[in-house]
XYZ file of C-alpha atoms in Angstrom:
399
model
C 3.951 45.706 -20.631
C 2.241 48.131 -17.908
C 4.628 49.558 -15.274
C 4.778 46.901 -12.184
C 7.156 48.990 -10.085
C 5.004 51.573 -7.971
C 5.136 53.742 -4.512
C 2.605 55.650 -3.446
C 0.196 56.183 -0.550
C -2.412 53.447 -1.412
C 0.462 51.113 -0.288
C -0.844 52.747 3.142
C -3.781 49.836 2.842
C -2.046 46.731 2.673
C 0.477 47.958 5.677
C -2.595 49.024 8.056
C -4.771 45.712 7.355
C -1.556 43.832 7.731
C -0.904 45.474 11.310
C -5.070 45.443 12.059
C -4.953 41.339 11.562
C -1.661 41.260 13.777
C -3.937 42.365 16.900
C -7.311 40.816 15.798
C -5.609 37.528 15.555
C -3.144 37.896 18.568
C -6.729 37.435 20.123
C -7.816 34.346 18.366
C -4.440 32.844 18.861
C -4.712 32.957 22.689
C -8.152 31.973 22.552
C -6.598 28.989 21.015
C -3.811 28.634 23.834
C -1.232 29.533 21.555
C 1.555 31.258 23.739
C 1.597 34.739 22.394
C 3.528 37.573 24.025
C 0.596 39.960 25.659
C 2.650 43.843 25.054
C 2.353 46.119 22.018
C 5.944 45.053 21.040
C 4.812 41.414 20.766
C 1.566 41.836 18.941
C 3.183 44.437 16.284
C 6.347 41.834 16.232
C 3.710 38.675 15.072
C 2.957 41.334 11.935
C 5.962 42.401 10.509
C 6.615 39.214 8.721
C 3.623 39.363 6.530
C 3.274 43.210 6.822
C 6.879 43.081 5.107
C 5.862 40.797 2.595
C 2.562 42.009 1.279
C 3.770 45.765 1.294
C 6.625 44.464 -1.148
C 4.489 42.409 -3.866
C 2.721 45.627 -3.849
C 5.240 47.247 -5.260
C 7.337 44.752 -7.166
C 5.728 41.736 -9.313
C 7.032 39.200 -7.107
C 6.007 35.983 -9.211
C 2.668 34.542 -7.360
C 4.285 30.797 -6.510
C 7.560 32.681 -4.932
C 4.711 35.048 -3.042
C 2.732 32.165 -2.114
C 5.745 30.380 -0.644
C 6.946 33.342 0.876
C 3.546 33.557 2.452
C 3.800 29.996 4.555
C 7.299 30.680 5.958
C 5.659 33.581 7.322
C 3.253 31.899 9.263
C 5.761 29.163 10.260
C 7.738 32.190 11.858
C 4.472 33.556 13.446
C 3.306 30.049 14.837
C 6.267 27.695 14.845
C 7.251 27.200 18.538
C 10.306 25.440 20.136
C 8.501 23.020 22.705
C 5.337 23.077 21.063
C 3.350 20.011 19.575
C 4.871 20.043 15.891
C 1.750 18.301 14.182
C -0.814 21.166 16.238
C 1.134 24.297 14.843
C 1.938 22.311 11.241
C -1.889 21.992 11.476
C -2.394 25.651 11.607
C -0.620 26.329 9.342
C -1.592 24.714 6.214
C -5.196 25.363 6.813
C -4.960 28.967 7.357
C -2.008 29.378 4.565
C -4.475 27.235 2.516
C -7.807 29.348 2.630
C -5.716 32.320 2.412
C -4.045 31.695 -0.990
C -7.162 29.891 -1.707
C -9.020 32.924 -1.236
C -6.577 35.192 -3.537
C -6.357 32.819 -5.802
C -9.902 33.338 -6.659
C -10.237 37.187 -6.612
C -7.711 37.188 -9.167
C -9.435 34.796 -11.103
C -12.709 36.396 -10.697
C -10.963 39.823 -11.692
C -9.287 38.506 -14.198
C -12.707 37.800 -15.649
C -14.495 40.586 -14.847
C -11.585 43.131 -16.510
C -11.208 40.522 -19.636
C -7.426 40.071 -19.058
C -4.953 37.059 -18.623
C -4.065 36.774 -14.787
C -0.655 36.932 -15.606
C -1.328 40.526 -17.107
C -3.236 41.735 -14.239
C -0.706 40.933 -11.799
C 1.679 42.940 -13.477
C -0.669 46.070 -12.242
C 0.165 47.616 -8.652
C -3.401 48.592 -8.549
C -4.632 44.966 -8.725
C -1.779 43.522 -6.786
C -2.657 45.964 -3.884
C -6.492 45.270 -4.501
C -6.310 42.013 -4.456
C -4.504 41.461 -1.084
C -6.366 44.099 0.911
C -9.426 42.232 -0.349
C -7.833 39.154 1.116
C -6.755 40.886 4.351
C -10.203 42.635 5.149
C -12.128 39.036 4.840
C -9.377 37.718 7.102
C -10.023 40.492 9.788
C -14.192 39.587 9.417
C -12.756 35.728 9.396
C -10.353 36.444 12.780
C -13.003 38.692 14.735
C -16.167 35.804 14.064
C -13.496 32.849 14.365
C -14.292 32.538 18.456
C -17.712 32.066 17.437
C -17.917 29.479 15.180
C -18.077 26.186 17.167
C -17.135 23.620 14.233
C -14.059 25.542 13.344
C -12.664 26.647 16.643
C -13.330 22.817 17.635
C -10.868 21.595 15.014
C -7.738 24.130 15.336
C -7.980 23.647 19.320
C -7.281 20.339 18.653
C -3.587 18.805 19.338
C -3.758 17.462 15.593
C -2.043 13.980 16.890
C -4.864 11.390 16.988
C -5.507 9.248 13.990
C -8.197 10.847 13.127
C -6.235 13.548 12.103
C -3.684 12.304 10.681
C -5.242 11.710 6.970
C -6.677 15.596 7.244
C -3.077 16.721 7.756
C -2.459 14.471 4.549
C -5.155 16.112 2.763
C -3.735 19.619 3.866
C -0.727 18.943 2.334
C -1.907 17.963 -1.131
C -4.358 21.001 -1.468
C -1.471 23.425 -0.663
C 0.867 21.462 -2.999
C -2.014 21.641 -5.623
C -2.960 25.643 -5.231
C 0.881 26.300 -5.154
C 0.971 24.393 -8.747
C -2.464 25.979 -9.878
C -0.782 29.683 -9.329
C 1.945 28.793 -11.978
C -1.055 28.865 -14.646
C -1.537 32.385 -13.179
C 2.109 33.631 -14.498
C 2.279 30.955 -17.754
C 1.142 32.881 -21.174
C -1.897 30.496 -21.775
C -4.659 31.100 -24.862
C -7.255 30.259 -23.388
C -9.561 32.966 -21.942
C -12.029 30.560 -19.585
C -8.415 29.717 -17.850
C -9.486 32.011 -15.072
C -13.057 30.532 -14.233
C -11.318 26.975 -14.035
C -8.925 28.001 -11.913
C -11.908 29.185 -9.343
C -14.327 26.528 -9.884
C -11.598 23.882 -8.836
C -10.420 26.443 -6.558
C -14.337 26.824 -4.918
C -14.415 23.107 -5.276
C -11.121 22.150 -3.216
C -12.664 25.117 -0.897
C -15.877 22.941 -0.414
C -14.272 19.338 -0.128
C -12.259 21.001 2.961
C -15.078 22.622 4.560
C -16.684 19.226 4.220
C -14.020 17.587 5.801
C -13.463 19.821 8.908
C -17.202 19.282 9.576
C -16.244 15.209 9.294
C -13.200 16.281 11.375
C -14.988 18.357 14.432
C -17.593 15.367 14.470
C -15.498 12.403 15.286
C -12.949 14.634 17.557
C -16.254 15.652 18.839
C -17.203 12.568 19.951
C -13.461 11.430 20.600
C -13.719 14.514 23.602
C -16.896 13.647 24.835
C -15.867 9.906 25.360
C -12.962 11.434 26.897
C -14.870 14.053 28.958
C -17.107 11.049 29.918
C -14.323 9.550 31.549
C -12.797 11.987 33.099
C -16.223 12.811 34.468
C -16.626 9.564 36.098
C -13.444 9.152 37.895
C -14.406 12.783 39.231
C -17.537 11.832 40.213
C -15.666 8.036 42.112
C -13.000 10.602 43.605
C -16.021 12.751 45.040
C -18.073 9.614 46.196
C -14.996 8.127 47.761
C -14.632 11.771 49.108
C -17.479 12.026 50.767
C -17.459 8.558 51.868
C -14.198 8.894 53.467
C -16.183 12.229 54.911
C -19.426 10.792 55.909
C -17.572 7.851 57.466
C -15.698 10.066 59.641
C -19.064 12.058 60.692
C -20.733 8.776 61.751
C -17.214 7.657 63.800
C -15.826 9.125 67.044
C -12.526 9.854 66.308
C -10.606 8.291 69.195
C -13.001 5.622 69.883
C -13.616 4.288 66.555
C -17.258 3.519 67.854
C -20.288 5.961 66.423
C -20.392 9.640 66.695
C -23.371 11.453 68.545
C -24.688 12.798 64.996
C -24.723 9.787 63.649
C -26.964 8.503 67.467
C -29.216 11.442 66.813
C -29.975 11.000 63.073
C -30.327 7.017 63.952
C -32.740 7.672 67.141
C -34.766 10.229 64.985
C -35.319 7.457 62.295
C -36.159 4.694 64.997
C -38.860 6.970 66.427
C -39.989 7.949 62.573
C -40.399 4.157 61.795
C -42.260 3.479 65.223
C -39.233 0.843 65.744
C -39.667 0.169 70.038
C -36.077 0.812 71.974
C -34.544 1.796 75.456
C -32.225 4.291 75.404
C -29.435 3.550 77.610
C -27.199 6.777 78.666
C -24.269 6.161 80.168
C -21.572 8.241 82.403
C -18.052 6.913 82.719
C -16.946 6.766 86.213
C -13.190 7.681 87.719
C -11.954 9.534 83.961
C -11.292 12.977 85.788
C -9.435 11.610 88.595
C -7.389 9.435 86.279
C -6.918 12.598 83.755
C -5.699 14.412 86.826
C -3.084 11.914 88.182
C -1.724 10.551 85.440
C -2.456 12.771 82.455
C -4.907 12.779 79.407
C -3.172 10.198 77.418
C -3.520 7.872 79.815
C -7.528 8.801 80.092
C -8.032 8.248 76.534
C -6.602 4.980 76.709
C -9.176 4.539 79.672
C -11.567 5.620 77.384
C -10.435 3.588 74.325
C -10.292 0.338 76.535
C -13.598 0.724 78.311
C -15.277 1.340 74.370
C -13.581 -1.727 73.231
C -15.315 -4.182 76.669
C -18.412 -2.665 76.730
C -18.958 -3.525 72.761
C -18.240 -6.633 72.962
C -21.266 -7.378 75.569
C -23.106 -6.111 72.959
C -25.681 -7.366 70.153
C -25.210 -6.772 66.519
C -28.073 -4.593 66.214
C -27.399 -2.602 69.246
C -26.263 1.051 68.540
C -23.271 2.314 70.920
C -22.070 6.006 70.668
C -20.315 8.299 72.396
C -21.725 11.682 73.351
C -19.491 13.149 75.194
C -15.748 13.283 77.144
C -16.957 10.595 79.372
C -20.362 9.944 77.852
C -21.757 7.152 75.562
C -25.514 6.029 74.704
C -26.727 2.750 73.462
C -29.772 2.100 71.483
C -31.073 -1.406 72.142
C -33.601 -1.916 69.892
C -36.491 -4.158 70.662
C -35.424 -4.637 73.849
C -38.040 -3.261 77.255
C -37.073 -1.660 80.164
C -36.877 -4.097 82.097
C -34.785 -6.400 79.870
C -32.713 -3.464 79.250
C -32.041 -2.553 82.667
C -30.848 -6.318 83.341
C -28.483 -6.720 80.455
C -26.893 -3.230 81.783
C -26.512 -4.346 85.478
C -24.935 -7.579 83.669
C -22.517 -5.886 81.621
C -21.271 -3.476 84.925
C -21.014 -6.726 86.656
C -18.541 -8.746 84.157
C -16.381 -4.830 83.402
C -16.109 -4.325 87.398
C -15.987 -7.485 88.803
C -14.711 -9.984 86.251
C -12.003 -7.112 84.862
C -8.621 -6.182 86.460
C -8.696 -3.456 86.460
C -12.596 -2.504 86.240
C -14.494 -0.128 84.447
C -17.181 1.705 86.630
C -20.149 3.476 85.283
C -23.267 4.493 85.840
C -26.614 4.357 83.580
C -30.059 5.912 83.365
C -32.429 3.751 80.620
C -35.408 5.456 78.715
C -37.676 2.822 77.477
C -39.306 4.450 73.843
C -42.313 2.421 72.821
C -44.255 2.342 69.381
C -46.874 5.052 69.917
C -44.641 7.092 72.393
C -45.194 10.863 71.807
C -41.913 11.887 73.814
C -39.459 13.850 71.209
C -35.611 12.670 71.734
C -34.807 15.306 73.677
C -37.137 14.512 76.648
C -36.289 10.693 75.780
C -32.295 11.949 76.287
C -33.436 14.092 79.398
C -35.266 11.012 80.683
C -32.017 8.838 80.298
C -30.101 11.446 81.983
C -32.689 12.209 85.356
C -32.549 7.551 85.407
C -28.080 8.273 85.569
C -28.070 10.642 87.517
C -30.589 8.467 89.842
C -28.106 5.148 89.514
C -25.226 7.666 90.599
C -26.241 9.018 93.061
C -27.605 5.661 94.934
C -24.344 3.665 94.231
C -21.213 3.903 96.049
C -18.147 3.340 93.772
């Protein structure tokens, strides 16, 4: 039997690929939101478990089902987390400890053809033992550093591995490793039969393509299990931003203290009256008496002047009229459909009932710019017209 014990420097290989897929993966890890500890000490400290491992089936025989066992208490060292999801890092670990011995498991098979020996005899060789792992650690580095870029794989291991979709996967995980582990005995049995190796990688190869198979099935219906999700999650953003901006837009068109419209909200509605030819006076109107009542008895009591004069003056008015407020003591009323003439009467009405009929009155004076279908004025000289017809009405009333 050939000597199985060996040290030397080719053990060199295995213990710098084992330390090389300790960084490269460190990577994919926190691609994957795995919590990994970001320092030199951390990354070296996620590869001494397997670095320890393969260096020492390199030099002793260790028997393959032992190694292979070995092998997935490694990884549940590497990726088993207190307060992580159990079934997400159990997930991780069976597929990658799967390909991997999968992966072994048919280099030795195919070298085990290629060399005309029994597996069991080829194993006993350092050379092969060495070989055979740094052939398994070099496609795992290519693996880890293209990993980020393949979409249907990096779909399924972000997953949390709890929905029901899952759930039969992780079943199916379980049975392949169960059934490699069993398939590696045959590796170390004395067996005559020489076409042992080639069916232990074409149902190797096979297993290998049922899984790929079913992680394509997998990233498919999680696929569409996130976008449903996404969907929603979408759409009660996109409510929250349209009550947003309705809560936004509602405040733009209202004067804050008044309740009653905003001056933006006059200007974009005279601009559309003139755009749609719609006939209207435009009333402006100054608030008498709110300095001298700011100045002797303070602002509150103003804006409740202010608030109280809003609330009696709307309720003189139509539905369809348009009442703003412009200024401190300023408001403007769109009357649609309504002349000058007709507009100047239901004013002088209104001052009537809030001076005369009120205790205490509200006093104000108005200036009206009538704005007919074909009028060419532009609503500044219709607001500068309305201003000259107040100052006018103030200036000839005593009060």
């Amino acid at each position: 039997m050939p000597f199985s014990f060996y040290m030397g420097w080719w053990l060199l290989i295995p213990v710098c690929l084992s330390l090389l897929y300790g960084i490269i993966s460190h990577h994919v890890l926190q691609i994957m939101e795995y919590p990994q500890k970001d320092t030199i000490l951390g990354r070296l400290g996620n590869s001494l478990p397997a670095l320890f491992l393969f260096t020492l089936w390199s030099i002793i025989n260790i028997p393959l089902p032992v190694f292979y066992i070995l092998a997935f208490f490694t990884k549940v060292i590497r990726l088993y987390r207190r307060g992580e999801s159990r079934s997400r890092e159990l997930f991780l670990i069976n597929i990658t400890h799967l390909t991997t011995m999968a992966l072994h498991m048919v280099l030795i098979g195919v070298f085990s053809l290629a060399v005309q020996t029994s597996m069991k005899e080829l194993l006993q060789y350092p050379f092969w033992r060495i070989f055979t792992i740094s052939m398994v650690l070099i496609i795992n580095n290519l693996v880890a550093l293209l990993l980020p870029r393949w979409e249907t794989i990096m779909g399924v291991l972000r997953t949390q591995a709890e929905s029901a979709e899952v759930r039969p996967f992780m079943m199916f995980l379980w049975f392949c490793n169960i059934f490699l582990l069993l398939d590696s005995i045959l590796c170390m049995a004395d067996v005559g039969w020489d076409l042992l190796p080639l069916f232990l990688v074409g149902s190797t190869v096979l297993m290998e393509f049922y899984l790929i198979r079913f992680l394509r099935h997998l990233y498919l219906v999680l696929k569409v299990y996130y976008l449903e999700e996404e969907h929603l999650r979408l759409t009660k953003e996109l409510e929250q931003q349209n009550q947003d901006a309705a809560v936004l837009r509602s405040k733009s068109e209202q004067d804050s203290m008044t309740g009653i419209y905003s001056r933006q909200y006059l200007i974009d509605k005279a601009r559309e009256l003139l755009e749609r030819k719609v006939p209207f006076s435009f009333v402006f109107i100054d608030l008498d008496h709110l300095k001298r009542i700011n100045d002797r008895e303070g602002h509150h009591a103003g804006d409740i002047y202010l608030i109280q004069f809003t609330e009696e003056f709307a309720s003189h008015l139509r539905d369809t009229d348009i009442f703003a407020r412009v200024g401190g003591d300023e408001f403007v009323v769109l009357l649609l459909h309504c002349v000058g003439e007709k507009a100047i009467e239901r004013m002088d009405l209104i001052r009537s009932r809030l001076t005369v009929d009120l205790k205490p009155g509200f006093s104000f004076s108005y200036g009206v710019s009538y704005v007919a279908e074909d009028t060419a004025d532009s609503l500044e000289q219709i607001f500068h017209k309305a201003d000259q017809a107040m100052y006018r009405d103030k200036q000839t009333r005593k009060y």
